[in-house]
Coordinates of C-alpha atoms in Angstrom, one line a residue:
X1 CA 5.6 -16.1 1.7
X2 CA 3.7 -15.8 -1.9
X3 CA 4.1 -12.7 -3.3
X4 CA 0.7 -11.0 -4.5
X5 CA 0.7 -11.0 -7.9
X6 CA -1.8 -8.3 -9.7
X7 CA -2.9 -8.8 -12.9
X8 CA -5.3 -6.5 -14.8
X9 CA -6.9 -8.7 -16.9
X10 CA -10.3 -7.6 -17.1
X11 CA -10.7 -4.2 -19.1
X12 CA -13.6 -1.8 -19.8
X13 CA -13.7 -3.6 -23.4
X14 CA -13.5 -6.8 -21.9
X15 CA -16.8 -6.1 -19.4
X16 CA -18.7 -4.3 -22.2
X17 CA -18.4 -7.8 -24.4
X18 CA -20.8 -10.0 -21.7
X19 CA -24.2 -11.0 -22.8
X20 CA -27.2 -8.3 -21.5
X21 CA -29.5 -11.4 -20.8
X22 CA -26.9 -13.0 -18.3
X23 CA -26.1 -9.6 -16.7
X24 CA -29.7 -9.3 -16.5
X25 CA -29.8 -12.7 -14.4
X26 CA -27.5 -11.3 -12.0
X27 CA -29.1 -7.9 -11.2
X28 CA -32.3 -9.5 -10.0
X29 CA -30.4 -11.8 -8.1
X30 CA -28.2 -8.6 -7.0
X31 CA -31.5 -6.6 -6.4
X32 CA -33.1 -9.9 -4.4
X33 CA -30.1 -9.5 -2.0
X34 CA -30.0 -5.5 -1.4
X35 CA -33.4 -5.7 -0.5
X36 CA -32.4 -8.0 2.4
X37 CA -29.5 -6.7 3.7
X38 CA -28.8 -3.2 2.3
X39 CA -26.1 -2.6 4.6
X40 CA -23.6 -4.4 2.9
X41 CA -24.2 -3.2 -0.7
X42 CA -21.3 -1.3 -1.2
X43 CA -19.2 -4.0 0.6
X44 CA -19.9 -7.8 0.5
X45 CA -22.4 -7.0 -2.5
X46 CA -19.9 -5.2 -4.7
X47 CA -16.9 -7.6 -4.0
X48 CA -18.8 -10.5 -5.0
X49 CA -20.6 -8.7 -8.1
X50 CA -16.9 -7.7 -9.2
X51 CA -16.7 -11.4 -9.0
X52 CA -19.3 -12.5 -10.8
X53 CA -18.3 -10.0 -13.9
X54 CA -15.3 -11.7 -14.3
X55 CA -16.6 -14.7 -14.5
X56 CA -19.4 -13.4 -17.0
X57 CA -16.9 -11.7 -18.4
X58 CA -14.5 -15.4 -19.1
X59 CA -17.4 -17.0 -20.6
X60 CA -18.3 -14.0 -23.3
X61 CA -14.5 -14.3 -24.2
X62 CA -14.3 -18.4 -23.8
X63 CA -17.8 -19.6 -24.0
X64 CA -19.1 -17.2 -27.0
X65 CA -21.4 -15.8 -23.8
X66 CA -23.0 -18.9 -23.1
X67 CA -26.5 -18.5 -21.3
X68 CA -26.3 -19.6 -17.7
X69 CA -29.5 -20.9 -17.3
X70 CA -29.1 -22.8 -20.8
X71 CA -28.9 -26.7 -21.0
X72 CA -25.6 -26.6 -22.7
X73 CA -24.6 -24.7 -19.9
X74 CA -26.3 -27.2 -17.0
X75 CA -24.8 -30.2 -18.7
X76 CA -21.3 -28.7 -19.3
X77 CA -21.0 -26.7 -15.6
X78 CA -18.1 -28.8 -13.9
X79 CA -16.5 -29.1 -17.1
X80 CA -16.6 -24.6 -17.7
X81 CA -15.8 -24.0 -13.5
X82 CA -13.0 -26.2 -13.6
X83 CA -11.9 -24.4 -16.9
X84 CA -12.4 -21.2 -15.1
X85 CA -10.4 -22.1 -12.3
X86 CA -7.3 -22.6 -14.1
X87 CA -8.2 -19.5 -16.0
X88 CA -7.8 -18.0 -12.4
X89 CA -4.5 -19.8 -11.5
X90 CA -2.6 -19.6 -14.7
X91 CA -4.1 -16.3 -16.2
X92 CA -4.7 -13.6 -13.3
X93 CA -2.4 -15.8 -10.7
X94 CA -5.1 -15.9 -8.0
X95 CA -4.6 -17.3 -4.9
X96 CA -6.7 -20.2 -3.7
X97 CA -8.8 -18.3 -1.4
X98 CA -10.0 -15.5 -4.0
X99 CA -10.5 -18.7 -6.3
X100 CA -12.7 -20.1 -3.5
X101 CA -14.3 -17.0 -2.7
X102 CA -14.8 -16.5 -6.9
X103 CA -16.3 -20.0 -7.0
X104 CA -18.6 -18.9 -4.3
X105 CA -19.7 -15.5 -5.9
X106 CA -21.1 -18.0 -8.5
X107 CA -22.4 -20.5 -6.5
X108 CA -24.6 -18.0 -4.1
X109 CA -26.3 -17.0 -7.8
X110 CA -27.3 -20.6 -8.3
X111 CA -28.3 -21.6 -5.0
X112 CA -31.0 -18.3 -4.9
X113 CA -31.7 -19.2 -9.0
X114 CA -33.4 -23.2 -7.4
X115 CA -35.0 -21.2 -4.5
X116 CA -36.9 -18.6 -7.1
X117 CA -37.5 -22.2 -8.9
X118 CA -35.8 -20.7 -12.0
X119 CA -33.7 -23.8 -12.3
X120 CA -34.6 -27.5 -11.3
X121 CA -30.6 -28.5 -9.7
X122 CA -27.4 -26.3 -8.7
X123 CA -24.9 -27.1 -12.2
X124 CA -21.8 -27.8 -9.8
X125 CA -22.7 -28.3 -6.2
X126 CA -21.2 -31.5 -4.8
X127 CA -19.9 -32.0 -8.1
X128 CA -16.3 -29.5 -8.1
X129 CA -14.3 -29.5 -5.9
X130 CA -12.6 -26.3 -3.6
X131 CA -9.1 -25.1 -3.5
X132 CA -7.2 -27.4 -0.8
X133 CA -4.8 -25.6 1.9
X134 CA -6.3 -22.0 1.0
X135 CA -6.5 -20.7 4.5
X136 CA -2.6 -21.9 4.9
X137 CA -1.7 -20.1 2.1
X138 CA 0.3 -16.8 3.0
X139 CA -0.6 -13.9 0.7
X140 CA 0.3 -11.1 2.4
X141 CA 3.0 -10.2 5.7
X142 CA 1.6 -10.6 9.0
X143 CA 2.8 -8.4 11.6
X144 CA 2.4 -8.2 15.5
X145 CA 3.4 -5.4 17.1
X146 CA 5.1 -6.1 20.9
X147 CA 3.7 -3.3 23.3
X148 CA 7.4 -1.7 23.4
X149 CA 6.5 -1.2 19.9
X150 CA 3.0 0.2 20.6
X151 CA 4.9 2.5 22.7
X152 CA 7.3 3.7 20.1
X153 CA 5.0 4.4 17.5
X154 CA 2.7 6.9 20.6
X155 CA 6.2 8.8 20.9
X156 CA 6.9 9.3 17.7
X157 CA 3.1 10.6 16.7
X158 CA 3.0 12.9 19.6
X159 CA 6.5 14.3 18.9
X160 CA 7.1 14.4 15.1
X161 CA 5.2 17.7 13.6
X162 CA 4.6 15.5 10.0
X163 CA 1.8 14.1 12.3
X164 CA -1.2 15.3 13.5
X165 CA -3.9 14.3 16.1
X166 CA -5.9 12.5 13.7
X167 CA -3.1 10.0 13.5
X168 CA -2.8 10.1 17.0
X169 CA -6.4 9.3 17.7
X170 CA -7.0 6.6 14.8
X171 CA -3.9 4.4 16.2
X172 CA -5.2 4.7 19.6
X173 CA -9.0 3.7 18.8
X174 CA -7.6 1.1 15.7
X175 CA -5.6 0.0 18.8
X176 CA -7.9 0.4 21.9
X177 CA -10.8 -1.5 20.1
X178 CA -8.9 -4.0 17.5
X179 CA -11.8 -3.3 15.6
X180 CA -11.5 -3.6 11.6
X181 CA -11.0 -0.6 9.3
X182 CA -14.6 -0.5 8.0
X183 CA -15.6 0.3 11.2
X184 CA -13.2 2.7 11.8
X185 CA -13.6 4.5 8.5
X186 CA -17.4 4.8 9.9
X187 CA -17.1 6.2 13.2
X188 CA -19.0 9.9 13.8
X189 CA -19.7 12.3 16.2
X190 CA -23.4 11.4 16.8
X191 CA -22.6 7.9 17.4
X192 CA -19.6 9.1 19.9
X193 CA -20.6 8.3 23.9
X194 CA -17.5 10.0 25.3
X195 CA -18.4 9.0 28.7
X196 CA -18.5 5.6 28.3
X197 CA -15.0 5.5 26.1
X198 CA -17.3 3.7 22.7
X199 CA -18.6 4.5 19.8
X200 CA -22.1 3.2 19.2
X201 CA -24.2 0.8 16.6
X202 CA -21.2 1.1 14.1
X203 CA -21.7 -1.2 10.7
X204 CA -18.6 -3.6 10.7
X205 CA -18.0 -6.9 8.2
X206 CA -21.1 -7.9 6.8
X207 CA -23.4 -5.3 8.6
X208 CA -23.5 -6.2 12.0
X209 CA -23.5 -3.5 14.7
X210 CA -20.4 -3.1 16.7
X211 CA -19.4 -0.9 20.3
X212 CA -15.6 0.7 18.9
X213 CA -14.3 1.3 22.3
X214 CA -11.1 3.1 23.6
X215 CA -9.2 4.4 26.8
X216 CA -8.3 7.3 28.7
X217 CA -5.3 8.3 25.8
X218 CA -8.0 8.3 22.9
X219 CA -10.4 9.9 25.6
X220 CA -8.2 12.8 26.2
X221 CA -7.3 13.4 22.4
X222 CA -11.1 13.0 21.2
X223 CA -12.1 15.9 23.6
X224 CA -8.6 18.3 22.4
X225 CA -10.2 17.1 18.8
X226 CA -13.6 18.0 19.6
X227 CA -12.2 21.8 20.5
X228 CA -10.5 22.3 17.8
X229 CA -13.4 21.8 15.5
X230 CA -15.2 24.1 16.9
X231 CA -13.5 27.1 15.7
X232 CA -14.2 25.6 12.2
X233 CA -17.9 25.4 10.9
X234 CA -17.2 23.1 8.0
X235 CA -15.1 20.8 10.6
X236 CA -18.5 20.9 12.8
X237 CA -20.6 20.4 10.0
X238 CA -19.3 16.7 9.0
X239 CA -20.2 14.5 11.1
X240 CA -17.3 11.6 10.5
X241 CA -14.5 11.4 13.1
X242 CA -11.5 11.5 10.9
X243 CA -12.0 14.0 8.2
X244 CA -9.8 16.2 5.4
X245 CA -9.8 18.9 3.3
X246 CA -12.0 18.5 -0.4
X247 CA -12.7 21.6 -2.3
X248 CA -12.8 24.3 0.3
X249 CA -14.5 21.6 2.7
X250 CA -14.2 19.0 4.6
X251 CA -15.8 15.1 3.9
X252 CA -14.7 12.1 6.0
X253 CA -11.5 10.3 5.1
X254 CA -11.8 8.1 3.0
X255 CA -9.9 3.9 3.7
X256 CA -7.3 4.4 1.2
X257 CA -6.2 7.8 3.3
X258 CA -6.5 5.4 6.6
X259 CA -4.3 2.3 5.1
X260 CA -1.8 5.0 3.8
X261 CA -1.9 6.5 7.6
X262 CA -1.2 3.0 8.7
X263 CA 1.1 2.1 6.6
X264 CA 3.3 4.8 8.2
X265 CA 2.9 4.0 11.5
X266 CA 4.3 0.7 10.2
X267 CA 7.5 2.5 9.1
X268 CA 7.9 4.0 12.7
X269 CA 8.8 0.4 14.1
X270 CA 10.8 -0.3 10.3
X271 CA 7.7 -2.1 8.8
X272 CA 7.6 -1.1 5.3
X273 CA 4.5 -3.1 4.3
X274 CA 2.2 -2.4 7.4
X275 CA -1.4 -2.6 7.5
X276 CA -4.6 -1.7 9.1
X277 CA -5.3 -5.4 9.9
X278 CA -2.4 -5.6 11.9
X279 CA -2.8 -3.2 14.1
X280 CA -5.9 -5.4 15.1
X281 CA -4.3 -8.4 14.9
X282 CA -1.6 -6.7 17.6
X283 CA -4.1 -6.0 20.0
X284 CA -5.6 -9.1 20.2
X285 CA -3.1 -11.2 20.5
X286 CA -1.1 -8.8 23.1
X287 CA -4.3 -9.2 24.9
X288 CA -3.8 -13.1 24.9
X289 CA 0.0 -12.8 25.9
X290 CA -1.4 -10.5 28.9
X291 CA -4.2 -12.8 30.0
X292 CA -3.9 -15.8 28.8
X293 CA -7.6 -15.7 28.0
X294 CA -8.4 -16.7 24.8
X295 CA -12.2 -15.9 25.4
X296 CA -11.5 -12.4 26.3
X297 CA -9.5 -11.9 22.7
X298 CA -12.0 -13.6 20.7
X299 CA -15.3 -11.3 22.6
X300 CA -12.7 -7.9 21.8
X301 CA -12.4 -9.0 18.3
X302 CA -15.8 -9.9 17.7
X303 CA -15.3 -13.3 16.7
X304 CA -18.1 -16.2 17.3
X305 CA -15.3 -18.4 17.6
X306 CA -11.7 -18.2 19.9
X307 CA -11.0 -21.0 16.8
X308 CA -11.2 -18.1 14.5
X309 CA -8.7 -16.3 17.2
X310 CA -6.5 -18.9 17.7
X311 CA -5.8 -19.5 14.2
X312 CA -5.5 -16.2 12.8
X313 CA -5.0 -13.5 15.2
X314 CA -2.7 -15.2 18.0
X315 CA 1.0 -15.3 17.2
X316 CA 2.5 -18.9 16.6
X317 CA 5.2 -19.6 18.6
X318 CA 8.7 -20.6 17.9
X319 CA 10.0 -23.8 19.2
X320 CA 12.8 -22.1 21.2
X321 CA 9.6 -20.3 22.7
X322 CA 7.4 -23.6 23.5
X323 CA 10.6 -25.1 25.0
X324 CA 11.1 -22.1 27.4
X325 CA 7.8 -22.0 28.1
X326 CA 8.0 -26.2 29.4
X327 CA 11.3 -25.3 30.8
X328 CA 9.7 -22.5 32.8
X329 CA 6.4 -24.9 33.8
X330 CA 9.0 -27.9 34.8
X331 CA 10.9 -25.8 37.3
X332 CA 8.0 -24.0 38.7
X333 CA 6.9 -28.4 39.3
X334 CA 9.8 -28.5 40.9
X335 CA 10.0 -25.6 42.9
X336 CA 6.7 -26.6 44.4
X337 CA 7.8 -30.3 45.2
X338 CA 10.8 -29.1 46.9
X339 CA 8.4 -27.1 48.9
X340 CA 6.2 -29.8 49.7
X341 CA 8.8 -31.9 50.6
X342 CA 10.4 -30.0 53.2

């Protein structure tokens, strides 16, 4: 596996050097987009503006802040992205799917600049090409927790005083609904329908509306929750499931407090790097192992495709594993014709 590599590159001084006319480009592009979907502006939008700086920010330092609409820009674009994206590999050691996603920061800009008719032709499209093999190439540990695991980590939690409920109830609903952490930084009291185990019309990846569901375990340590707020007014008085302590009062945890909560549930089970993700990513493949329906994982994890599933979420096997398995199938054959037979 490749090692993430972190390279801060881009400083304050850095950012303040790029041209006010091309920033200026990009907020009414930026503002265009907000006004359609406003529920990913502090999300999608701000990923891919952070994006788009650095790229702004490479051509003030290698381009002397070349204008992007400009002819010398048009004529020269494969030429510049192509620089840029060895920039991105040799400089700030990106992986090929930030590079890809970089390039397509860039490309979205372009692609609204010919609908507004502000330029006649895209610069690059068709014309560069993308990084090869980037959804092959391992960034970060995967993990899949078996459900003796799953088990381990409930003991521990409801046994070891250095944790509370709220850890209790966040691995159960991170668990229970496989949903991803931006939805489970978001879930609240109002949205809670405790009867039906779900939290309602909760803004996931990309804005869409989501159920967050859970079982009888999260059901049962919600409602102890929901009583101990009560003899706290400032508890009652924020709305947000999971919540701490800020200046005398209480605000909703925030997803660096919820990966660090995660990342010692990880250490429970002795997995150091541990993340929110693969709690998800434990679920819905233990659902696979359990069903054998593919569909059923890929409808639980919100996916549009069980291809999506199947590649990403569901644990490859080992060869010792797919021989078993044929082992298992051939005398089960045989079994049956011996049956037959007699």
């Amino acid at each position: 596996m490749t090692k993430v590599a972190k390279v801060r590159y881009f400083t304050k001084d850095k950012l303040n050097k790029i041209s006010p006319k091309n920033k200026k480009y990009y907020d009414k592009y930026l503002q265009s987009n907000i006004i359609k979907n406003r529920d990913v502006k502090e999300t999608t939008y701000k990923t891919y503006k952070n994006f788009f700086m650095h790229w702004l920010a490479f051509l003030a330092e290698k381009y002397d802040n070349i204008d992007i609409y400009s002819d010398d820009f048009m004529e020269n674009a494969v030429d510049i992205m192509e620089d840029y994206i060895a920039f991105c590999q040799d400089v700030l050691l990106n992986h090929k799917k930030v590079i890809n996603n970089k390039l397509s920061a860039v490309s979205s800009f372009y692609i609204w600049s010919m609908k507004r008719g502000l330029i006649q032709a895209h610069p690059f499209d068709k014309k560069l090409d993308r990084m090869k093999g980037a959804q092959d190439e391992k960034i970060i540990n995967s993990y899949y927790l078996t459900p003796e695991q799953v088990q381990k980590i409930r003991l521990e939690l409801s046994t070891n005083d250095k944790f509370d409920i709220q850890d209790q109830i966040l691995f159960e609903v991170a668990y229970d609904s496989a949903n991803r952490i931006g939805a489970l930084e978001k879930l609240t009291l109002s949205s809670l329908d405790l009867d039906n185990m779900l939290f309602e019309d909760i803004r996931e990846k990309r804005g869409y509306l989501v159920e967050v569901i859970f079982e009888e375990r999260a059901k049962d340590l919600i409602e102890e929750w929901l009583e101990m707020r009560k003899d706290d007014y400032d508890k009652l008085e924020c709305d947000s499931l999971f919540i701490t302590k800020y200046n005398g009062g209480y605000r909703p945890m925030s997803r660096g407090t919820i990966h660090n909560k995660m990342k010692k549930f990880g250490e429970i089970v002795g997995i150091p790097d541990f993340r929110a993700h693969c709690v998800r990513k434990s679920k819905l493949n233990n659902v696979y192992e359990e069903t054998g329906d593919l569909t059923l994982a890929a409808e639980l994890g919100n996916h549009k495709s069980t291809e999506t599933t199947r590649q990403s979420y569901i644990k490859p096997k080992s060869k010792a594993e797919i021989r078993d398995k044929i082992n298992a199938l051939r005398n089960k054959n045989k079994e049956i014709n011996e049956n037959l037979s007699e």
